[in-house]
Amino acid sequence: MHTKLIDGFPFVSYTKATYEISEMEARCRLYFDWMNTRRTVRDFSNKSVPEHIIENIILTASTAPSGAHKQPWTFCVVKNADVKKQIRIAAEKEEKESYETRMTDEWLRDLQPIGTDWHKPFLETAPYLIVVFKRSYELELNNYKHQNYYVTESCGIACGFLLTAIHNAGLVALTHTPSPMNFLSKVLDRPVNEKPYLLIPVGYPAEECWVPDLKRKDLSEICVWI
Ligand SMILES: Cc1cc2nc3c(=O)[nH]c(=O)nc-3n(C[C@H](O)[C@H](O)[C@H](O)COP(=O)(O)O)c2cc1C
């Protein structure tokens, strides 16, 4: 690996394996076929998963690009049963309120085929809850707030990487957004510069696991060439 200074900052030469078009086609196709088997799961087994597997998954998420390479995320892994229970109680309280009074009729109709309601048993069943916090700034000396950039976009990409890594490990996840999510800062005692972003239960699917029979959009519906 070669290194050099550019404007006084260290750079390393970057090389990447490239493929013949035929191999590229095969790799793209296989990757799509495999990614197309990822599903959001709500029926979890309580079977345990080694902690280092979760740590590797989180390391993969943190390879995501981020504004000015600030990596403005914290992945808080909850394995403690009492804390998971507290999260379930608080989430179900908010979700009950949302389903009964806050969601529009249109939203509730859109959710019908997914089959969700305010009950969230998976918050206790799944061996881990990965709570992703976005860090809008870093607190430096003298309480100076050093801003992070494109924090929401960066965290969204990192969570995409996280979900892909979970799928790659042969595990399943649920992208959960109990709304509002502020209770997570309190229950998990997070610092003021962190705001809850997503709550992602991770584990094995239950022996009997059902997912809605969803269809994904065709290429013609999601892609335009100019
Ligand atoms: C930002 C975001 C928020 C979501 N919030 C919830 C949620 O709170 N509860 C839930 O059961 N599913 C939630 N989902 C999962 C979606 O319902 C799911 O991704 C969608 O139905 C497509 O299914 P698939 O992931 O199996 O392809 C969320 C997904 C995203 C991307």
PDB file of C-alpha atoms and ligand atoms in Angstrom:
ATOM      1  CA  MET A   1       0.000   0.000   0.000  1.00  0.00           C
ATOM      2  CA  HIS A   2       1.428   3.390  -1.026  1.00  0.00           C
ATOM      3  CA  THR A   3       0.943   6.492   1.042  1.00  0.00           C
ATOM      4  CA  LYS A   4       1.602  10.153   0.326  1.00  0.00           C
ATOM      5  CA  LEU A   5       0.748  13.565   1.735  1.00  0.00           C
ATOM      6  CA  ILE A   6      -1.692  15.736  -0.208  1.00  0.00           C
ATOM      7  CA  ASP A   7      -1.950  19.277   1.165  1.00  0.00           C
ATOM      8  CA  GLY A   8      -0.323  17.917   4.287  1.00  0.00           C
ATOM      9  CA  PHE A   9      -2.840  15.121   4.819  1.00  0.00           C
ATOM     10  CA  PRO A  10      -2.105  11.401   4.440  1.00  0.00           C
ATOM     11  CA  PHE A  11      -3.616   9.568   1.462  1.00  0.00           C
ATOM     12  CA  VAL A  12      -3.300   5.883   0.580  1.00  0.00           C
ATOM     13  CA  SER A  13      -3.426   4.436  -2.913  1.00  0.00           C
ATOM     14  CA  TYR A  14      -6.670   2.530  -3.482  1.00  0.00           C
ATOM     15  CA  THR A  15      -7.063  -0.496  -5.671  1.00  0.00           C
ATOM     16  CA  LYS A  16     -10.145  -2.608  -6.086  1.00  0.00           C
ATOM     17  CA  ALA A  17     -10.764  -5.924  -7.803  1.00  0.00           C
ATOM     18  CA  THR A  18     -12.624  -5.386 -11.078  1.00  0.00           C
ATOM     19  CA  TYR A  19     -14.398  -8.050 -13.098  1.00  0.00           C
ATOM     20  CA  GLU A  20     -15.094  -8.982 -16.693  1.00  0.00           C
ATOM     21  CA  ILE A  21     -18.598  -7.938 -17.736  1.00  0.00           C
ATOM     22  CA  SER A  22     -19.847 -11.539 -17.671  1.00  0.00           C
ATOM     23  CA  GLU A  23     -18.636 -11.986 -14.112  1.00  0.00           C
ATOM     24  CA  MET A  24     -20.085  -8.594 -13.171  1.00  0.00           C
ATOM     25  CA  GLU A  25     -23.462  -9.716 -14.559  1.00  0.00           C
ATOM     26  CA  ALA A  26     -23.353 -12.930 -12.565  1.00  0.00           C
ATOM     27  CA  ARG A  27     -22.303 -11.172  -9.355  1.00  0.00           C
ATOM     28  CA  CYS A  28     -25.018  -8.480  -9.722  1.00  0.00           C
ATOM     29  CA  ARG A  29     -27.671 -11.090 -10.397  1.00  0.00           C
ATOM     30  CA  LEU A  30     -26.632 -13.313  -7.495  1.00  0.00           C
ATOM     31  CA  TYR A  31     -26.420 -10.355  -5.139  1.00  0.00           C
ATOM     32  CA  PHE A  32     -29.891  -9.162  -6.134  1.00  0.00           C
ATOM     33  CA  ASP A  33     -31.344 -12.684  -5.797  1.00  0.00           C
ATOM     34  CA  TRP A  34     -29.839 -12.992  -2.352  1.00  0.00           C
ATOM     35  CA  MET A  35     -30.858  -9.499  -1.180  1.00  0.00           C
ATOM     36  CA  ASN A  36     -34.334 -10.167  -2.537  1.00  0.00           C
ATOM     37  CA  THR A  37     -34.683 -12.910   0.098  1.00  0.00           C
ATOM     38  CA  ARG A  38     -34.297 -10.397   2.949  1.00  0.00           C
ATOM     39  CA  ARG A  39     -37.522  -9.843   4.813  1.00  0.00           C
ATOM     40  CA  THR A  40     -38.537  -7.831   7.810  1.00  0.00           C
ATOM     41  CA  VAL A  41     -39.430 -10.332  10.524  1.00  0.00           C
ATOM     42  CA  ARG A  42     -41.717  -9.821  13.498  1.00  0.00           C
ATOM     43  CA  ASP A  43     -41.781 -13.415  14.826  1.00  0.00           C
ATOM     44  CA  PHE A  44     -38.481 -13.909  16.647  1.00  0.00           C
ATOM     45  CA  SER A  45     -36.974 -16.919  18.386  1.00  0.00           C
ATOM     46  CA  ASN A  46     -35.362 -16.274  21.782  1.00  0.00           C
ATOM     47  CA  LYS A  47     -32.334 -18.359  20.700  1.00  0.00           C
ATOM     48  CA  SER A  48     -29.124 -16.589  21.686  1.00  0.00           C
ATOM     49  CA  VAL A  49     -26.572 -15.213  19.240  1.00  0.00           C
ATOM     50  CA  PRO A  50     -22.884 -14.810  20.207  1.00  0.00           C
ATOM     51  CA  GLU A  51     -22.070 -11.202  21.057  1.00  0.00           C
ATOM     52  CA  HIS A  52     -19.036 -11.036  18.744  1.00  0.00           C
ATOM     53  CA  ILE A  53     -21.333 -11.743  15.777  1.00  0.00           C
ATOM     54  CA  ILE A  54     -23.340  -8.639  16.661  1.00  0.00           C
ATOM     55  CA  GLU A  55     -20.122  -6.639  17.077  1.00  0.00           C
ATOM     56  CA  ASN A  56     -18.931  -7.663  13.615  1.00  0.00           C
ATOM     57  CA  ILE A  57     -22.298  -6.685  12.145  1.00  0.00           C
ATOM     58  CA  ILE A  58     -21.977  -3.274  13.791  1.00  0.00           C
ATOM     59  CA  LEU A  59     -18.441  -2.865  12.465  1.00  0.00           C
ATOM     60  CA  THR A  60     -19.849  -3.494   8.980  1.00  0.00           C
ATOM     61  CA  ALA A  61     -22.538  -0.841   9.514  1.00  0.00           C
ATOM     62  CA  SER A  62     -19.831   1.604  10.520  1.00  0.00           C
ATOM     63  CA  THR A  63     -18.054   1.148   7.172  1.00  0.00           C
ATOM     64  CA  ALA A  64     -20.872   3.248   5.670  1.00  0.00           C
ATOM     65  CA  PRO A  65     -20.011   6.591   4.108  1.00  0.00           C
ATOM     66  CA  SER A  66     -20.861   9.607   6.278  1.00  0.00           C
ATOM     67  CA  GLY A  67     -20.785  13.382   5.935  1.00  0.00           C
ATOM     68  CA  ALA A  68     -17.138  14.526   6.394  1.00  0.00           C
ATOM     69  CA  HIS A  69     -16.460  10.993   7.721  1.00  0.00           C
ATOM     70  CA  LYS A  70     -17.911  11.894  11.099  1.00  0.00           C
ATOM     71  CA  GLN A  71     -19.550   8.451  11.551  1.00  0.00           C
ATOM     72  CA  PRO A  72     -22.320  10.186  13.528  1.00  0.00           C
ATOM     73  CA  TRP A  73     -23.873   7.069  15.028  1.00  0.00           C
ATOM     74  CA  THR A  74     -23.956   5.009  18.212  1.00  0.00           C
ATOM     75  CA  PHE A  75     -25.241   1.435  18.139  1.00  0.00           C
ATOM     76  CA  CYS A  76     -26.573   0.652  21.589  1.00  0.00           C
ATOM     77  CA  VAL A  77     -27.050  -3.115  21.982  1.00  0.00           C
ATOM     78  CA  VAL A  78     -29.616  -4.114  24.584  1.00  0.00           C
ATOM     79  CA  LYS A  79     -29.374  -7.711  25.832  1.00  0.00           C
ATOM     80  CA  ASN A  80     -30.569  -7.195  29.418  1.00  0.00           C
ATOM     81  CA  ALA A  81     -34.039  -8.713  29.885  1.00  0.00           C
ATOM     82  CA  ASP A  82     -35.198  -6.043  32.369  1.00  0.00           C
ATOM     83  CA  VAL A  83     -34.182  -3.228  30.026  1.00  0.00           C
ATOM     84  CA  LYS A  84     -35.850  -4.958  27.065  1.00  0.00           C
ATOM     85  CA  LYS A  85     -39.018  -5.210  29.151  1.00  0.00           C
ATOM     86  CA  GLN A  86     -38.867  -1.487  30.010  1.00  0.00           C
ATOM     87  CA  ILE A  87     -38.444  -0.704  26.303  1.00  0.00           C
ATOM     88  CA  ARG A  88     -41.401  -2.917  25.401  1.00  0.00           C
ATOM     89  CA  ILE A  89     -43.657  -1.265  27.991  1.00  0.00           C
ATOM     90  CA  ALA A  90     -42.695   2.255  26.870  1.00  0.00           C
ATOM     91  CA  ALA A  91     -42.909   1.407  23.148  1.00  0.00           C
ATOM     92  CA  GLU A  92     -46.307  -0.266  23.478  1.00  0.00           C
ATOM     93  CA  LYS A  93     -47.631   2.752  25.390  1.00  0.00           C
ATOM     94  CA  GLU A  94     -46.621   5.072  22.520  1.00  0.00           C
ATOM     95  CA  GLU A  95     -47.737   2.639  19.833  1.00  0.00           C
ATOM     96  CA  LYS A  96     -51.163   2.137  21.461  1.00  0.00           C
ATOM     97  CA  GLU A  97     -51.620   5.905  21.481  1.00  0.00           C
ATOM     98  CA  SER A  98     -50.477   6.102  17.847  1.00  0.00           C
ATOM     99  CA  TYR A  99     -52.725   3.298  16.584  1.00  0.00           C
ATOM    100  CA  GLU A 100     -55.729   4.604  18.526  1.00  0.00           C
ATOM    101  CA  THR A 101     -55.423   8.375  18.080  1.00  0.00           C
ATOM    102  CA  ARG A 102     -52.365   9.603  16.162  1.00  0.00           C
ATOM    103  CA  MET A 103     -52.301   7.658  12.882  1.00  0.00           C
ATOM    104  CA  THR A 104     -54.501   8.770  10.006  1.00  0.00           C
ATOM    105  CA  ASP A 105     -57.111   6.391   8.546  1.00  0.00           C
ATOM    106  CA  GLU A 106     -55.032   6.237   5.363  1.00  0.00           C
ATOM    107  CA  TRP A 107     -51.948   5.181   7.341  1.00  0.00           C
ATOM    108  CA  LEU A 108     -53.907   2.519   9.247  1.00  0.00           C
ATOM    109  CA  ARG A 109     -55.321   1.188   5.957  1.00  0.00           C
ATOM    110  CA  ASP A 110     -51.795   1.043   4.485  1.00  0.00           C
ATOM    111  CA  LEU A 111     -50.640  -0.976   7.493  1.00  0.00           C
ATOM    112  CA  GLN A 112     -53.458  -3.534   7.287  1.00  0.00           C
ATOM    113  CA  PRO A 113     -51.696  -5.870   4.797  1.00  0.00           C
ATOM    114  CA  ILE A 114     -48.571  -5.767   6.992  1.00  0.00           C
ATOM    115  CA  GLY A 115     -50.640  -6.951   9.952  1.00  0.00           C
ATOM    116  CA  THR A 116     -49.055  -4.770  12.636  1.00  0.00           C
ATOM    117  CA  ASP A 117     -50.735  -3.402  15.754  1.00  0.00           C
ATOM    118  CA  TRP A 118     -49.521  -1.879  19.023  1.00  0.00           C
ATOM    119  CA  HIS A 119     -48.411  -5.180  20.561  1.00  0.00           C
ATOM    120  CA  LYS A 120     -44.619  -5.572  20.335  1.00  0.00           C
ATOM    121  CA  PRO A 121     -43.696  -8.933  21.942  1.00  0.00           C
ATOM    122  CA  PHE A 122     -40.533  -9.148  19.812  1.00  0.00           C
ATOM    123  CA  LEU A 123     -39.032  -6.377  21.942  1.00  0.00           C
ATOM    124  CA  GLU A 124     -38.654  -8.984  24.691  1.00  0.00           C
ATOM    125  CA  THR A 125     -38.257 -12.143  22.592  1.00  0.00           C
ATOM    126  CA  ALA A 126     -35.383 -11.115  20.310  1.00  0.00           C
ATOM    127  CA  PRO A 127     -31.997 -11.711  21.971  1.00  0.00           C
ATOM    128  CA  TYR A 128     -30.796  -8.210  21.077  1.00  0.00           C
ATOM    129  CA  LEU A 129     -32.298  -4.821  20.386  1.00  0.00           C
ATOM    130  CA  ILE A 130     -29.884  -2.621  18.471  1.00  0.00           C
ATOM    131  CA  VAL A 131     -30.943   0.935  19.163  1.00  0.00           C
ATOM    132  CA  VAL A 132     -29.310   3.262  16.667  1.00  0.00           C
ATOM    133  CA  PHE A 133     -28.711   6.807  17.877  1.00  0.00           C
ATOM    134  CA  LYS A 134     -27.796   9.677  15.568  1.00  0.00           C
ATOM    135  CA  ARG A 135     -25.261  12.134  16.899  1.00  0.00           C
ATOM    136  CA  SER A 136     -26.045  15.626  15.629  1.00  0.00           C
ATOM    137  CA  TYR A 137     -22.878  17.026  17.214  1.00  0.00           C
ATOM    138  CA  GLU A 138     -19.897  15.950  19.302  1.00  0.00           C
ATOM    139  CA  LEU A 139     -19.393  17.560  22.682  1.00  0.00           C
ATOM    140  CA  GLU A 140     -15.791  18.736  22.925  1.00  0.00           C
ATOM    141  CA  LEU A 141     -13.833  20.508  25.654  1.00  0.00           C
ATOM    142  CA  ASN A 142     -15.634  23.462  27.289  1.00  0.00           C
ATOM    143  CA  ASN A 143     -18.923  22.003  26.023  1.00  0.00           C
ATOM    144  CA  TYR A 144     -18.114  23.137  22.470  1.00  0.00           C
ATOM    145  CA  LYS A 145     -20.637  21.570  20.062  1.00  0.00           C
ATOM    146  CA  HIS A 146     -18.721  20.321  17.017  1.00  0.00           C
ATOM    147  CA  GLN A 147     -21.395  19.796  14.333  1.00  0.00           C
ATOM    148  CA  ASN A 148     -21.802  16.620  12.332  1.00  0.00           C
ATOM    149  CA  TYR A 149     -23.079  16.810   8.755  1.00  0.00           C
ATOM    150  CA  TYR A 150     -25.860  15.019   6.866  1.00  0.00           C
ATOM    151  CA  VAL A 151     -26.490  13.039  10.022  1.00  0.00           C
ATOM    152  CA  THR A 152     -29.866  11.604   8.989  1.00  0.00           C
ATOM    153  CA  GLU A 153     -28.606  10.510   5.579  1.00  0.00           C
ATOM    154  CA  SER A 154     -25.434   9.016   7.079  1.00  0.00           C
ATOM    155  CA  CYS A 155     -27.366   7.048   9.707  1.00  0.00           C
ATOM    156  CA  GLY A 156     -29.837   5.817   7.091  1.00  0.00           C
ATOM    157  CA  ILE A 157     -27.000   4.416   4.981  1.00  0.00           C
ATOM    158  CA  ALA A 158     -25.320   2.857   8.031  1.00  0.00           C
ATOM    159  CA  CYS A 159     -28.594   1.171   8.991  1.00  0.00           C
ATOM    160  CA  GLY A 160     -28.864  -0.171   5.432  1.00  0.00           C
ATOM    161  CA  PHE A 161     -25.404  -1.684   5.822  1.00  0.00           C
ATOM    162  CA  LEU A 162     -26.429  -3.029   9.234  1.00  0.00           C
ATOM    163  CA  LEU A 163     -29.517  -4.765   7.821  1.00  0.00           C
ATOM    164  CA  THR A 164     -27.459  -6.245   4.987  1.00  0.00           C
ATOM    165  CA  ALA A 165     -24.842  -7.537   7.438  1.00  0.00           C
ATOM    166  CA  ILE A 166     -27.585  -9.092   9.584  1.00  0.00           C
ATOM    167  CA  HIS A 167     -29.009 -10.798   6.492  1.00  0.00           C
ATOM    168  CA  ASN A 168     -25.525 -11.958   5.470  1.00  0.00           C
ATOM    169  CA  ALA A 169     -24.994 -13.539   8.905  1.00  0.00           C
ATOM    170  CA  GLY A 170     -28.168 -15.611   8.467  1.00  0.00           C
ATOM    171  CA  LEU A 171     -30.060 -13.613  11.069  1.00  0.00           C
ATOM    172  CA  VAL A 172     -33.208 -11.513  10.779  1.00  0.00           C
ATOM    173  CA  ALA A 173     -34.187  -8.025  11.848  1.00  0.00           C
ATOM    174  CA  LEU A 174     -37.102  -5.669  12.171  1.00  0.00           C
ATOM    175  CA  THR A 175     -36.740  -1.983  11.357  1.00  0.00           C
ATOM    176  CA  HIS A 176     -38.889  -0.543  14.111  1.00  0.00           C
ATOM    177  CA  THR A 177     -39.878   3.080  14.691  1.00  0.00           C
ATOM    178  CA  PRO A 178     -42.015   3.342  17.816  1.00  0.00           C
ATOM    179  CA  SER A 179     -43.155   6.925  17.631  1.00  0.00           C
ATOM    180  CA  PRO A 180     -42.193   9.155  19.372  1.00  0.00           C
ATOM    181  CA  MET A 181     -38.960   7.427  20.368  1.00  0.00           C
ATOM    182  CA  ASN A 182     -37.640   9.848  23.002  1.00  0.00           C
ATOM    183  CA  PHE A 183     -38.239   7.293  25.757  1.00  0.00           C
ATOM    184  CA  LEU A 184     -35.205   5.378  24.428  1.00  0.00           C
ATOM    185  CA  SER A 185     -32.817   8.200  25.384  1.00  0.00           C
ATOM    186  CA  LYS A 186     -34.137   8.046  28.925  1.00  0.00           C
ATOM    187  CA  VAL A 187     -34.297   4.275  29.366  1.00  0.00           C
ATOM    188  CA  LEU A 188     -30.806   3.858  27.875  1.00  0.00           C
ATOM    189  CA  ASP A 189     -29.420   6.974  29.566  1.00  0.00           C
ATOM    190  CA  ARG A 190     -27.860   8.379  26.405  1.00  0.00           C
ATOM    191  CA  PRO A 191     -26.082  11.759  26.274  1.00  0.00           C
ATOM    192  CA  VAL A 192     -27.842  14.892  24.971  1.00  0.00           C
ATOM    193  CA  ASN A 193     -26.051  14.860  21.599  1.00  0.00           C
ATOM    194  CA  GLU A 194     -27.655  11.506  20.699  1.00  0.00           C
ATOM    195  CA  LYS A 195     -31.199  11.139  19.376  1.00  0.00           C
ATOM    196  CA  PRO A 196     -32.871   7.755  18.828  1.00  0.00           C
ATOM    197  CA  TYR A 197     -33.052   6.904  15.132  1.00  0.00           C
ATOM    198  CA  LEU A 198     -34.137   3.267  14.726  1.00  0.00           C
ATOM    199  CA  LEU A 199     -34.860   0.332  17.009  1.00  0.00           C
ATOM    200  CA  ILE A 200     -33.730  -2.918  15.405  1.00  0.00           C
ATOM    201  CA  PRO A 201     -34.482  -6.257  17.094  1.00  0.00           C
ATOM    202  CA  VAL A 202     -32.060  -8.910  15.805  1.00  0.00           C
ATOM    203  CA  GLY A 203     -32.013 -12.672  16.140  1.00  0.00           C
ATOM    204  CA  TYR A 204     -33.236 -15.890  14.579  1.00  0.00           C
ATOM    205  CA  PRO A 205     -36.730 -16.187  13.136  1.00  0.00           C
ATOM    206  CA  ALA A 206     -39.239 -18.123  15.253  1.00  0.00           C
ATOM    207  CA  GLU A 207     -39.823 -21.722  14.176  1.00  0.00           C
ATOM    208  CA  GLU A 208     -43.177 -20.590  12.849  1.00  0.00           C
ATOM    209  CA  CYS A 209     -42.600 -17.249  11.186  1.00  0.00           C
ATOM    210  CA  TRP A 210     -44.981 -15.452   8.850  1.00  0.00           C
ATOM    211  CA  VAL A 211     -44.306 -12.397   6.716  1.00  0.00           C
ATOM    212  CA  PRO A 212     -46.764 -10.514   4.504  1.00  0.00           C
ATOM    213  CA  ASP A 213     -46.833 -11.642   0.881  1.00  0.00           C
ATOM    214  CA  LEU A 214     -45.489  -8.336  -0.435  1.00  0.00           C
ATOM    215  CA  LYS A 215     -44.503  -7.652  -4.039  1.00  0.00           C
ATOM    216  CA  ARG A 216     -41.573  -5.388  -4.826  1.00  0.00           C
ATOM    217  CA  LYS A 217     -41.863  -2.750  -7.544  1.00  0.00           C
ATOM    218  CA  ASP A 218     -40.659  -3.591 -11.063  1.00  0.00           C
ATOM    219  CA  LEU A 219     -37.592  -1.834 -12.432  1.00  0.00           C
ATOM    220  CA  SER A 220     -39.807   0.276 -14.715  1.00  0.00           C
ATOM    221  CA  GLU A 221     -41.533   1.729 -11.630  1.00  0.00           C
ATOM    222  CA  ILE A 222     -38.380   2.717  -9.761  1.00  0.00           C
ATOM    223  CA  CYS A 223     -35.840   3.623 -12.437  1.00  0.00           C
ATOM    224  CA  VAL A 224     -35.731   6.302 -15.110  1.00  0.00           C
ATOM    225  CA  TRP A 225     -32.933   6.840 -17.604  1.00  0.00           C
ATOM    226  CA  ILE A 226     -32.409  10.341 -18.947  1.00  0.00           C
TER     227      ILE A 226
HETATM  228  C1  LIG B   1     -37.971   3.632   8.276  1.00  0.00           C
HETATM  229  C2  LIG B   1     -38.779   2.382   8.486  1.00  0.00           C
HETATM  230  C3  LIG B   1     -39.620   2.286   9.557  1.00  0.00           C
HETATM  231  C4  LIG B   1     -40.338   1.111   9.798  1.00  0.00           C
HETATM  232  N1  LIG B   1     -41.095   1.007  10.925  1.00  0.00           N
HETATM  233  C5  LIG B   1     -41.695  -0.150  11.212  1.00  0.00           C
HETATM  234  C6  LIG B   1     -42.380  -0.311  12.454  1.00  0.00           C
HETATM  235  O1  LIG B   1     -42.385   0.578  13.301  1.00  0.00           O
HETATM  236  N2  LIG B   1     -43.000  -1.493  12.694  1.00  0.00           N
HETATM  237  C7  LIG B   1     -42.941  -2.532  11.808  1.00  0.00           C
HETATM  238  O2  LIG B   1     -43.519  -3.589  12.093  1.00  0.00           O
HETATM  239  N3  LIG B   1     -42.286  -2.412  10.621  1.00  0.00           N
HETATM  240  C8  LIG B   1     -41.647  -1.254  10.326  1.00  0.00           C
HETATM  241  N4  LIG B   1     -40.927  -1.141   9.156  1.00  0.00           N
HETATM  242  C9  LIG B   1     -40.778  -2.310   8.275  1.00  0.00           C
HETATM  243  C10 LIG B   1     -41.614  -2.176   7.011  1.00  0.00           C
HETATM  244  O3  LIG B   1     -42.972  -2.396   7.302  1.00  0.00           O
HETATM  245  C11 LIG B   1     -41.095  -3.193   5.984  1.00  0.00           C
HETATM  246  O4  LIG B   1     -39.778  -2.871   5.638  1.00  0.00           O
HETATM  247  C12 LIG B   1     -41.946  -3.196   4.725  1.00  0.00           C
HETATM  248  O5  LIG B   1     -43.215  -3.684   5.031  1.00  0.00           O
HETATM  249  C13 LIG B   1     -41.327  -4.039   3.604  1.00  0.00           C
HETATM  250  O6  LIG B   1     -41.130  -5.359   4.035  1.00  0.00           O
HETATM  251  P1  LIG B   1     -39.707  -6.060   3.881  1.00  0.00           P
HETATM  252  O7  LIG B   1     -38.730  -5.291   4.735  1.00  0.00           O
HETATM  253  O8  LIG B   1     -39.932  -7.470   4.375  1.00  0.00           O
HETATM  254  O9  LIG B   1     -39.323  -5.976   2.447  1.00  0.00           O
HETATM  255  C14 LIG B   1     -40.225   0.031   8.899  1.00  0.00           C
HETATM  256  C15 LIG B   1     -39.368   0.140   7.795  1.00  0.00           C
HETATM  257  C16 LIG B   1     -38.642   1.291   7.596  1.00  0.00           C
HETATM  258  C17 LIG B   1     -37.689   1.373   6.434  1.00  0.00           C
END
